[in-house]
PDB file of C-alpha atoms in Angstrom:
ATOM      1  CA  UNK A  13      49.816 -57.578  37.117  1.00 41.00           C
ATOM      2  CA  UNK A  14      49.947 -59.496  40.349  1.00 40.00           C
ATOM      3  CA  UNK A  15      47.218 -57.441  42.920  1.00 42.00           C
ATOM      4  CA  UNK A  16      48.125 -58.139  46.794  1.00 45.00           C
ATOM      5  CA  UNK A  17      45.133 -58.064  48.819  1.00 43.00           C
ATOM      6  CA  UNK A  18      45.654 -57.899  53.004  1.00 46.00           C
ATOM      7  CA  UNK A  19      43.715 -60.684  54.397  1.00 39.00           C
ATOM      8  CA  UNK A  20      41.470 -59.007  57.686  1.00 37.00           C
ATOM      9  CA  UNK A  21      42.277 -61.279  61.085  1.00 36.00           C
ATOM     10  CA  UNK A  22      39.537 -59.510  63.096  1.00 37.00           C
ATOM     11  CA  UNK A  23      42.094 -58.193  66.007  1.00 33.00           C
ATOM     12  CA  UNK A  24      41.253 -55.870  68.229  1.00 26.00           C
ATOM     13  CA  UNK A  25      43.898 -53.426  67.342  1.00 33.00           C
ATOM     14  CA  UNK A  26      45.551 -51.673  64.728  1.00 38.00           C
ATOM     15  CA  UNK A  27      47.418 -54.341  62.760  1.00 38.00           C
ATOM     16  CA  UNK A  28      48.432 -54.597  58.985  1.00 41.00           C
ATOM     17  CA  UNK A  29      47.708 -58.124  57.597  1.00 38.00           C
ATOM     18  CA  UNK A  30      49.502 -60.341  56.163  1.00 37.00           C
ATOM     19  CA  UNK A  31      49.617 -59.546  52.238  1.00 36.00           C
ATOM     20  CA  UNK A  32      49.556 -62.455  49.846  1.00 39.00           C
ATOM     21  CA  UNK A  33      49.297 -62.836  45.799  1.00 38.00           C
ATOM     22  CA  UNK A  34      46.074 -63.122  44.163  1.00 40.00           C
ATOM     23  CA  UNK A  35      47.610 -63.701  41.021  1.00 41.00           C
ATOM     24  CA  UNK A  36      47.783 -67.159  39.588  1.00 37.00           C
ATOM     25  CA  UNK A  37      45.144 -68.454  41.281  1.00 38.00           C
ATOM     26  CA  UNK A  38      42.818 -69.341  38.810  1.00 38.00           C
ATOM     27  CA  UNK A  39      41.554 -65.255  37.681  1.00 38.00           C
ATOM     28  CA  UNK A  40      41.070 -66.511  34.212  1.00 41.00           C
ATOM     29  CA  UNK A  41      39.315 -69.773  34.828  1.00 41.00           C
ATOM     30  CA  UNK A  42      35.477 -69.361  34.601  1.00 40.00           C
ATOM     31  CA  UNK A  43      35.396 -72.863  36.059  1.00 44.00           C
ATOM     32  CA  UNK A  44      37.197 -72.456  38.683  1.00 44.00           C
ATOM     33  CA  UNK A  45      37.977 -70.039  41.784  1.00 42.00           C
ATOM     34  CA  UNK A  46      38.852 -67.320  39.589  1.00 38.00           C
ATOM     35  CA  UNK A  47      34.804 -66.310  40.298  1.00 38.00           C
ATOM     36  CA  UNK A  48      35.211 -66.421  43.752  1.00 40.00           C
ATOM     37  CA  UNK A  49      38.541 -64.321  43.698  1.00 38.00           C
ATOM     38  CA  UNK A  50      37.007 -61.529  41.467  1.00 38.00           C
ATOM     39  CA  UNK A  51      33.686 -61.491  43.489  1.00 40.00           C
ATOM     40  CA  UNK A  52      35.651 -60.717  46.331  1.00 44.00           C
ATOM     41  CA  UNK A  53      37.870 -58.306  44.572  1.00 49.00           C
ATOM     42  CA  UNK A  54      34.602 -56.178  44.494  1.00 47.00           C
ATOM     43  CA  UNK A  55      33.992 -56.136  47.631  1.00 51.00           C
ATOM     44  CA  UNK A  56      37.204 -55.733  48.668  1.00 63.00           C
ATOM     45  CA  UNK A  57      37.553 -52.616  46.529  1.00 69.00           C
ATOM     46  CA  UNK A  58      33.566 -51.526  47.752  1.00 73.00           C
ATOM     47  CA  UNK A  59      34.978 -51.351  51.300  1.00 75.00           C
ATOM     48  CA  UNK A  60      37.819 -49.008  49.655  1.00 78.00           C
ATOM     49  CA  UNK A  61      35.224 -46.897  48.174  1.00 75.00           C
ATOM     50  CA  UNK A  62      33.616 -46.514  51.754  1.00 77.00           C
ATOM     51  CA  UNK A  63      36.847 -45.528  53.200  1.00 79.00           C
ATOM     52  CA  UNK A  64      37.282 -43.146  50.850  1.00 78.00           C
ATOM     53  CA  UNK A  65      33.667 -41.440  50.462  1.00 78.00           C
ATOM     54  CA  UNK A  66      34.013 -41.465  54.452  1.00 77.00           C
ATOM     55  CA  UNK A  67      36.845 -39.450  54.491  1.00 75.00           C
ATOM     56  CA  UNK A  68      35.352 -36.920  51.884  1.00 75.00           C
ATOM     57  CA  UNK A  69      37.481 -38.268  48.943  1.00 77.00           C
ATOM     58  CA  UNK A  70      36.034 -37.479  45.098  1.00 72.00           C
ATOM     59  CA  UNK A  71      38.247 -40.389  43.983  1.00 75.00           C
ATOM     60  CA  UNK A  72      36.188 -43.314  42.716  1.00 72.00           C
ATOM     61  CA  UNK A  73      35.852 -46.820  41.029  1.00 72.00           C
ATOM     62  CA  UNK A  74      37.939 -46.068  37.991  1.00 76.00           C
ATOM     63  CA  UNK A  75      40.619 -44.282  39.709  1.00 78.00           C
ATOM     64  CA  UNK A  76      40.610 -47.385  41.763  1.00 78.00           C
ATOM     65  CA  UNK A  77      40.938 -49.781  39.038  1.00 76.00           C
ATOM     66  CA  UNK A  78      43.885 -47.388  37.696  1.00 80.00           C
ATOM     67  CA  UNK A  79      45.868 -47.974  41.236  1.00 83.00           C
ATOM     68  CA  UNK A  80      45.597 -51.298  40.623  1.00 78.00           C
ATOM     69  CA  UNK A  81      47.060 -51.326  37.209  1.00 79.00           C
ATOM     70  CA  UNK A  82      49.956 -48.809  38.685  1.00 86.00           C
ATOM     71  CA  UNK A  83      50.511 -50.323  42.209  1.00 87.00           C
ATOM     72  CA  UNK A  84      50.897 -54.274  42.946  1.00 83.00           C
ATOM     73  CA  UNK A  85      50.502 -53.980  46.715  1.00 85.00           C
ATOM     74  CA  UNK A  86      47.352 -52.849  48.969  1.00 83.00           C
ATOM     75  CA  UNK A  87      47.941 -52.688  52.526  1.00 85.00           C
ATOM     76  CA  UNK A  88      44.716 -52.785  54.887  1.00 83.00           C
ATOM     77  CA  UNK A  89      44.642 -51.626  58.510  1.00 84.00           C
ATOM     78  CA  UNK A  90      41.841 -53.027  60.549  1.00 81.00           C
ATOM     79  CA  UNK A  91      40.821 -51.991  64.156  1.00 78.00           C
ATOM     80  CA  UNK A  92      37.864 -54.834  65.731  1.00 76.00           C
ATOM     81  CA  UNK A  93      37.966 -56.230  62.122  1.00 75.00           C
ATOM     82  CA  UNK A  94      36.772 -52.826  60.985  1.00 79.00           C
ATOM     83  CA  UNK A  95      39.134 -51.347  58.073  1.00 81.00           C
ATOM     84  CA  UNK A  96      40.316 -47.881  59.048  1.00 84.00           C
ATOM     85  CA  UNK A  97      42.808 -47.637  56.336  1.00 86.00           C
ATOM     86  CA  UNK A  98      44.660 -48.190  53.109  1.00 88.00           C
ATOM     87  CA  UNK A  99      47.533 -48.028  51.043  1.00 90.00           C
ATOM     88  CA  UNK A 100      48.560 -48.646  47.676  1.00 89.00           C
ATOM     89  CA  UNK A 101      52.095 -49.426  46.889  1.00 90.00           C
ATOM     90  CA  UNK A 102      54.806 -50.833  45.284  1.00 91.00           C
ATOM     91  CA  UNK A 103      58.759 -51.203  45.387  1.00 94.00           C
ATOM     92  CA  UNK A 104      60.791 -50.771  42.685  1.00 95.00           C
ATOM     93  CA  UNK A 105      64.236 -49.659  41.474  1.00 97.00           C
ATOM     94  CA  UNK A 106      63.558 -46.111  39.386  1.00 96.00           C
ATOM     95  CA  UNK A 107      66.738 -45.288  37.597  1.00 92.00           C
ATOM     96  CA  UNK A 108      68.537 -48.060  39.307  1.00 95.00           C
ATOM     97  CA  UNK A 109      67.726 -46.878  42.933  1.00 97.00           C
ATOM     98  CA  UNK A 110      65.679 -48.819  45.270  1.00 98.00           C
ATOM     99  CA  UNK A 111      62.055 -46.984  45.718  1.00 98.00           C
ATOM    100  CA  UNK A 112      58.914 -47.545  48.145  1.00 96.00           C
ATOM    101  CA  UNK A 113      56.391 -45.776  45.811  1.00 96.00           C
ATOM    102  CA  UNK A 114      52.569 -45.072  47.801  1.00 95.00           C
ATOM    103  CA  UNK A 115      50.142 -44.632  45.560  1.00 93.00           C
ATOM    104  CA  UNK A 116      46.294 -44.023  46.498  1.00 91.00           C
ATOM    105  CA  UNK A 117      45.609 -44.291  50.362  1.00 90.00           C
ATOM    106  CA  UNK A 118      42.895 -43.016  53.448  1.00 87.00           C
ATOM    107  CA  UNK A 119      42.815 -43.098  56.816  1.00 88.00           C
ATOM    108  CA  UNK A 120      39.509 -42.980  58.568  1.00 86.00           C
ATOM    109  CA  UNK A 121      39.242 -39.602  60.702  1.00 85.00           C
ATOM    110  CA  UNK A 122      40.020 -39.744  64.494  1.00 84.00           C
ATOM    111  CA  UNK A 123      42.055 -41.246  67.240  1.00 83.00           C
ATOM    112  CA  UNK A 124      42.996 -44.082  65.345  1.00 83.00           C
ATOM    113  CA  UNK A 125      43.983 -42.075  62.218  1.00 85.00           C
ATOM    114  CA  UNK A 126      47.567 -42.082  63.209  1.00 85.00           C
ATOM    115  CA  UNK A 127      48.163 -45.222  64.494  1.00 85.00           C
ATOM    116  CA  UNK A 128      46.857 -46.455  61.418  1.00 86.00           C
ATOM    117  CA  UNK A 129      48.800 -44.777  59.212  1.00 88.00           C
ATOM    118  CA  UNK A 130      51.899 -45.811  61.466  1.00 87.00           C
ATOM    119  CA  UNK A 131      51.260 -49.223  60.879  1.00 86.00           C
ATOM    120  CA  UNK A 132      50.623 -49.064  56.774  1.00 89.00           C
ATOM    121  CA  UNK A 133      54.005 -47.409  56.259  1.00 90.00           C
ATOM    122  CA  UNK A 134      55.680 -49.652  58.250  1.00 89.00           C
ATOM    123  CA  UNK A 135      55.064 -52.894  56.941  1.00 88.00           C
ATOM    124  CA  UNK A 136      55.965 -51.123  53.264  1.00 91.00           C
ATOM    125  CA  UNK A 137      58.999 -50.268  54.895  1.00 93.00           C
ATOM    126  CA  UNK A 138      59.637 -53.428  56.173  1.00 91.00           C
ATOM    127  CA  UNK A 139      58.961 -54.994  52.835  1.00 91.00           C
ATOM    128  CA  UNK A 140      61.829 -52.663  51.634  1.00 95.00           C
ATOM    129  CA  UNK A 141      63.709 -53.890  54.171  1.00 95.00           C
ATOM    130  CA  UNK A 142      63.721 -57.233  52.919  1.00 95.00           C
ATOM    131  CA  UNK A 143      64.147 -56.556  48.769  1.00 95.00           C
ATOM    132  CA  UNK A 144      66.488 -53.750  48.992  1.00 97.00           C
ATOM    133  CA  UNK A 145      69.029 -55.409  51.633  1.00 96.00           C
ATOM    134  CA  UNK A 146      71.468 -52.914  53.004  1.00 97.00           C
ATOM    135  CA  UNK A 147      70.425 -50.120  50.867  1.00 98.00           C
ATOM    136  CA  UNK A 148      69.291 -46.533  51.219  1.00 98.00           C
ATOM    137  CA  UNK A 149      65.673 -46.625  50.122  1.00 98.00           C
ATOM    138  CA  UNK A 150      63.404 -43.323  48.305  1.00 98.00           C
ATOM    139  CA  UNK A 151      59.612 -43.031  49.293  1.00 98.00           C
ATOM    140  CA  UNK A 152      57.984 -40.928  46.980  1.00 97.00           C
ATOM    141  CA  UNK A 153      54.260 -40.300  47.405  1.00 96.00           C
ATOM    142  CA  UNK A 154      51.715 -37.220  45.804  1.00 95.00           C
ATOM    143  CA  UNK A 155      50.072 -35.504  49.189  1.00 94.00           C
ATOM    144  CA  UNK A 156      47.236 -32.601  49.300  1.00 91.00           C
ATOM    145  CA  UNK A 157      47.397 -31.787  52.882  1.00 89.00           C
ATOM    146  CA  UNK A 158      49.940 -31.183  55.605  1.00 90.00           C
ATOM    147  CA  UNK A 159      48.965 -34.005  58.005  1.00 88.00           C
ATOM    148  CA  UNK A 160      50.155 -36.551  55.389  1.00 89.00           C
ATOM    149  CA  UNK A 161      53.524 -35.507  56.261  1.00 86.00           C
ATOM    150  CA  UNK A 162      53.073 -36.874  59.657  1.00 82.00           C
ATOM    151  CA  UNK A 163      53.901 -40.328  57.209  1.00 88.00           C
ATOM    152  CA  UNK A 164      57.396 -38.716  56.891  1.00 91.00           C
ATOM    153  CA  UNK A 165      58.820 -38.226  60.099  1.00 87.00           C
ATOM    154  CA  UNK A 166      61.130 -40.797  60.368  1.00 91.00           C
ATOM    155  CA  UNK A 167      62.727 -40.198  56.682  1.00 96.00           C
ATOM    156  CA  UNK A 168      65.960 -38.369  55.857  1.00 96.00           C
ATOM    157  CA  UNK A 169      66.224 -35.211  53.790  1.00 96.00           C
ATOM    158  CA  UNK A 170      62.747 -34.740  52.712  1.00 96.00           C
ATOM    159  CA  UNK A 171      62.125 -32.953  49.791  1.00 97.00           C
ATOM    160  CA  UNK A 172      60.253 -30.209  49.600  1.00 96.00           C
ATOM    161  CA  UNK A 173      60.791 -29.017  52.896  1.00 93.00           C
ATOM    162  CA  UNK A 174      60.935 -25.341  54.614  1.00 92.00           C
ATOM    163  CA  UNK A 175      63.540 -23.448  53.992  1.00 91.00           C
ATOM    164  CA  UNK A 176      65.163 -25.824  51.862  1.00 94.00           C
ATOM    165  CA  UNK A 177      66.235 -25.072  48.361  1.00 95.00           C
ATOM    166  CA  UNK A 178      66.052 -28.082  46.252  1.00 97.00           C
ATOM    167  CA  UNK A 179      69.334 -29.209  44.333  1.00 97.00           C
ATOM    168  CA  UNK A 180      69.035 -30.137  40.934  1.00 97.00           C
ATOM    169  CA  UNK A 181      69.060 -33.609  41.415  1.00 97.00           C
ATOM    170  CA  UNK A 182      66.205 -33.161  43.857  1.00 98.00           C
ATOM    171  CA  UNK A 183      64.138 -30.966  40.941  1.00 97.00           C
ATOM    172  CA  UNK A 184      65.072 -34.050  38.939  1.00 97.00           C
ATOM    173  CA  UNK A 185      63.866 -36.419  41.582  1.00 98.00           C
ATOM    174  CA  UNK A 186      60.755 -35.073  41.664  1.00 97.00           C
ATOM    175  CA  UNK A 187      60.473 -35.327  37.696  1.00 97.00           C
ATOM    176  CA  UNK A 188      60.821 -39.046  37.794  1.00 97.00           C
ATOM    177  CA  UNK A 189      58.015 -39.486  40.286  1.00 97.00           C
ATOM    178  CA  UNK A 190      55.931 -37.210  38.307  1.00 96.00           C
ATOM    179  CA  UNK A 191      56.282 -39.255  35.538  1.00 96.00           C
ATOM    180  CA  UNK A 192      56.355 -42.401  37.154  1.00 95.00           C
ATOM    181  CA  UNK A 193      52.607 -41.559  38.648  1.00 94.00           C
ATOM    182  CA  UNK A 194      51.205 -40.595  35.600  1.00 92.00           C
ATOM    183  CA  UNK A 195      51.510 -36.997  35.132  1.00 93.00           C
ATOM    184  CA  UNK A 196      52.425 -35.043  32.401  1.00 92.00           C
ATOM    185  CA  UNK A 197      55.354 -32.818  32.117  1.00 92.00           C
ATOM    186  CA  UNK A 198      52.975 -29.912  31.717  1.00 93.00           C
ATOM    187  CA  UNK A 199      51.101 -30.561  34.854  1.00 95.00           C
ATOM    188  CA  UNK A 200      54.073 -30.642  36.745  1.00 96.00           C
ATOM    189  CA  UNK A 201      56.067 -27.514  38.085  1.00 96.00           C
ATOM    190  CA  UNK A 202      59.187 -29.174  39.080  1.00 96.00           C
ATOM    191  CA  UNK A 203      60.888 -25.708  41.067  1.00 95.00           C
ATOM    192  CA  UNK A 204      57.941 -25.915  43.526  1.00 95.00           C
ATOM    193  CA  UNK A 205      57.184 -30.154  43.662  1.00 97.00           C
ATOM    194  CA  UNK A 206      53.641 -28.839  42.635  1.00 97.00           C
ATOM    195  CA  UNK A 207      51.458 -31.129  40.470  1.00 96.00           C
ATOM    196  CA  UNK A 208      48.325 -29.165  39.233  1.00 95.00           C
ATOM    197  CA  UNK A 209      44.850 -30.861  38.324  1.00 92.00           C
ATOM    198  CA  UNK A 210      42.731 -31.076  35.859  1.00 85.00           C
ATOM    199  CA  UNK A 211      40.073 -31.136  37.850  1.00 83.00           C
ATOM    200  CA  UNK A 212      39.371 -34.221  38.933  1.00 83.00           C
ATOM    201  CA  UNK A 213      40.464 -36.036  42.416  1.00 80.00           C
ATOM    202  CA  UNK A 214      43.898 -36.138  42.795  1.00 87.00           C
ATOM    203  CA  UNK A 215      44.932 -40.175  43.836  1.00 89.00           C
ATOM    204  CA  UNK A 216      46.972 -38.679  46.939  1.00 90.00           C
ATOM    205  CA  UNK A 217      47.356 -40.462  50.450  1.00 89.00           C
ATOM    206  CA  UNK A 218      44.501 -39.299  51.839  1.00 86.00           C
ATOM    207  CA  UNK A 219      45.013 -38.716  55.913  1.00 87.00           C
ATOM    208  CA  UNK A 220      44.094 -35.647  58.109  1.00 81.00           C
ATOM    209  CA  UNK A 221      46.042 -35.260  61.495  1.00 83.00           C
ATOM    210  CA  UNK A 222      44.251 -36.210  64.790  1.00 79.00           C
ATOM    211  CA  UNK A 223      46.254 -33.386  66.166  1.00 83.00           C
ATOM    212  CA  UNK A 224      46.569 -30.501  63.414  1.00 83.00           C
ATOM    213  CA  UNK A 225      48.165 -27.929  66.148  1.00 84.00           C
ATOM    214  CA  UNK A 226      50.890 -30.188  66.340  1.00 85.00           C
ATOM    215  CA  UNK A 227      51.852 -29.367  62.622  1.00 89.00           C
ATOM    216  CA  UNK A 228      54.293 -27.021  62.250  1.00 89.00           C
ATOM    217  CA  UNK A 229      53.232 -24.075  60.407  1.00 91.00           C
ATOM    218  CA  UNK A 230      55.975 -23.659  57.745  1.00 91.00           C
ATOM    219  CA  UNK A 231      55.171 -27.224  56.779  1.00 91.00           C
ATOM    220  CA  UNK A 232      51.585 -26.082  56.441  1.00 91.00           C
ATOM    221  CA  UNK A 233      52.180 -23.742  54.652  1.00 92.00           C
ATOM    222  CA  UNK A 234      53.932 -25.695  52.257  1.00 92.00           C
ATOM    223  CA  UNK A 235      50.180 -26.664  50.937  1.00 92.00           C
ATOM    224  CA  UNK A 236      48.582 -23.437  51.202  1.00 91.00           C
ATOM    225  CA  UNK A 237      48.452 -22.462  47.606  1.00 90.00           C
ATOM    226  CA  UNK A 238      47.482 -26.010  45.905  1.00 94.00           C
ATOM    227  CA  UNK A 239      43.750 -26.166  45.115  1.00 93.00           C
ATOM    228  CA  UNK A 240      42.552 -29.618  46.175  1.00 90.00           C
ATOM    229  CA  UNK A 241      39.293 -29.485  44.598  1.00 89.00           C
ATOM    230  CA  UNK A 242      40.944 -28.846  40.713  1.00 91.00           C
ATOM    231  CA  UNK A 243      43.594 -31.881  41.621  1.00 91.00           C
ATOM    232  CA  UNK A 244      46.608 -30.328  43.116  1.00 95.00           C
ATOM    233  CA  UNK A 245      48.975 -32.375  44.641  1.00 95.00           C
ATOM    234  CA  UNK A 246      52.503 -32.013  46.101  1.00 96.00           C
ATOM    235  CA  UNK A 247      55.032 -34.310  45.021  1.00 97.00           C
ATOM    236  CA  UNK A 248      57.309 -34.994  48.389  1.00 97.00           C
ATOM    237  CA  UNK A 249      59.864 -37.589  48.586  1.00 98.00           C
ATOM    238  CA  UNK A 250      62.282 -38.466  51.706  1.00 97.00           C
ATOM    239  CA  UNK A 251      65.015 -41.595  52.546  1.00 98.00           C
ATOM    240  CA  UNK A 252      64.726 -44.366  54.537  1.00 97.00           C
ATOM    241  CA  UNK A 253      68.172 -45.408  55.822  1.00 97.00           C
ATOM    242  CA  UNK A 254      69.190 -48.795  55.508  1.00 97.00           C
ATOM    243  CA  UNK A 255      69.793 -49.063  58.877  1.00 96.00           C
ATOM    244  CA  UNK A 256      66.805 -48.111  60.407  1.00 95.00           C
ATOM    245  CA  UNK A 257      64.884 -50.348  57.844  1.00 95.00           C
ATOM    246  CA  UNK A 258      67.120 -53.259  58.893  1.00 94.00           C
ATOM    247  CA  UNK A 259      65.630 -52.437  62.524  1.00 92.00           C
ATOM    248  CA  UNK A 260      62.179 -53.957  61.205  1.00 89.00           C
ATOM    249  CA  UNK A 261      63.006 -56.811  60.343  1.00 85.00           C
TER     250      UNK A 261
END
């Protein structure tokens, strides 16, 4: 699988880097740069691990290594050449539609927490933008706690949300994802989006609002019953609108 690794500029604000392919450049050659490529690798994926163990996160190395095998794309956020966040991803057609799929992600707590979430999405988006031409796009993604939805603002018809009873296709929506990311049919309760753990660290997109007053408290309560620590995870899936991802470009 190709592995996209953002490559840190040292700005002084929040900016995602430029992603480029890793693959084909010599990972099987012991000769060659291969070495070089897979040293860094680790320490690329060390700097994950702090990002993660900062933010309180049980996931660790070999739930990394699965993201990679699931999720071609990593998108780093750097503030002063300091990484305050990351995404896994990948686009895809599931079923025949065109997908943005986030897999494992953090944000580093505070201030910068949402601009640097902002700024993940949006060049996954804008990717979109570019393979899926004129085209309604679905972002699926497994959350554990309501300021993750802050990711979601800007999508259409978000599902699960309050008062909202899902459609059928919607139940089945959120079957495809679940199966997609690796879960098995029993773990998943498809009436209520709920995915329940094993209990283990669920790979979720990690992020905690910088402003949790500001979340309404129906959508809060949308993740009152899961139990984080066992694995829970909500399943939650919206639309991006062609044109608004043609506005990225």
């Amino acid at each position: 699988r190709q592995v996209v690794f953002g490559h840190q500029l040292g700005v002084p604000h929040v900016q995602v880097n430029k992603l480029f392919p890793l693959a084909d450049q010599g990972l099987d050659d012991p000769n060659g740069q291969g070495n070089r490529i897979v040293r860094r690798l680790v320490a690329e994926f060390d700097v994950l691990g702090q990002v993660l163990m900062g933010i309180g996160s049980g996931v660790g190395d070999t739930e990394l290594d699965c993201q990679v095998e699931q999720f071609p794309l990593v998108c780093l956020s750097s503030i002063d050449d300091k990484l305050h966040g990351f995404l896994f991803g990948s686009l895809e057609r599931v079923g025949g539609t065109p997908c943005v799929l986030w897999g494992l992600g953090g944000t580093r707590k505070g201030k910068q927490a949402g601009p640097s979430l902002k700024a993940l999405v949006a060049e996954l988006y804008r990717r979109a933008a570019i393979s899926f031409p004129d085209e309604d796009v679905l972002v699926g993604a497994q959350m554990n706690d309501a300021g993750a939805f802050e990711a979601y603002r800007t999508l259409d018809d978000i599902v699960p949300r309050p008062t909202h009873r899902a459609s059928g296709e919607e139940r089945a929506w959120g079957r495809r994802l679940a199966k997609r990311f690796g879960i098995g049919a029993t773990s998943y309760e498809d009436r209520v989006f709920t995915v329940r753990g094993g209990g283990t660290q669920a790979t979720v997109l990690d992020h905690e609002s910088a402003k949790p007053d500001t979340i309404a408290g129906d959508v809060a309560a949308q993740f009152t019953g899961l139990d984080v620590a066992s694995g829970d995870a909500l399943i939650a899936f919206g639309w991006a609108m062609a044109e608004d991802l043609e506005k990225l470009l």
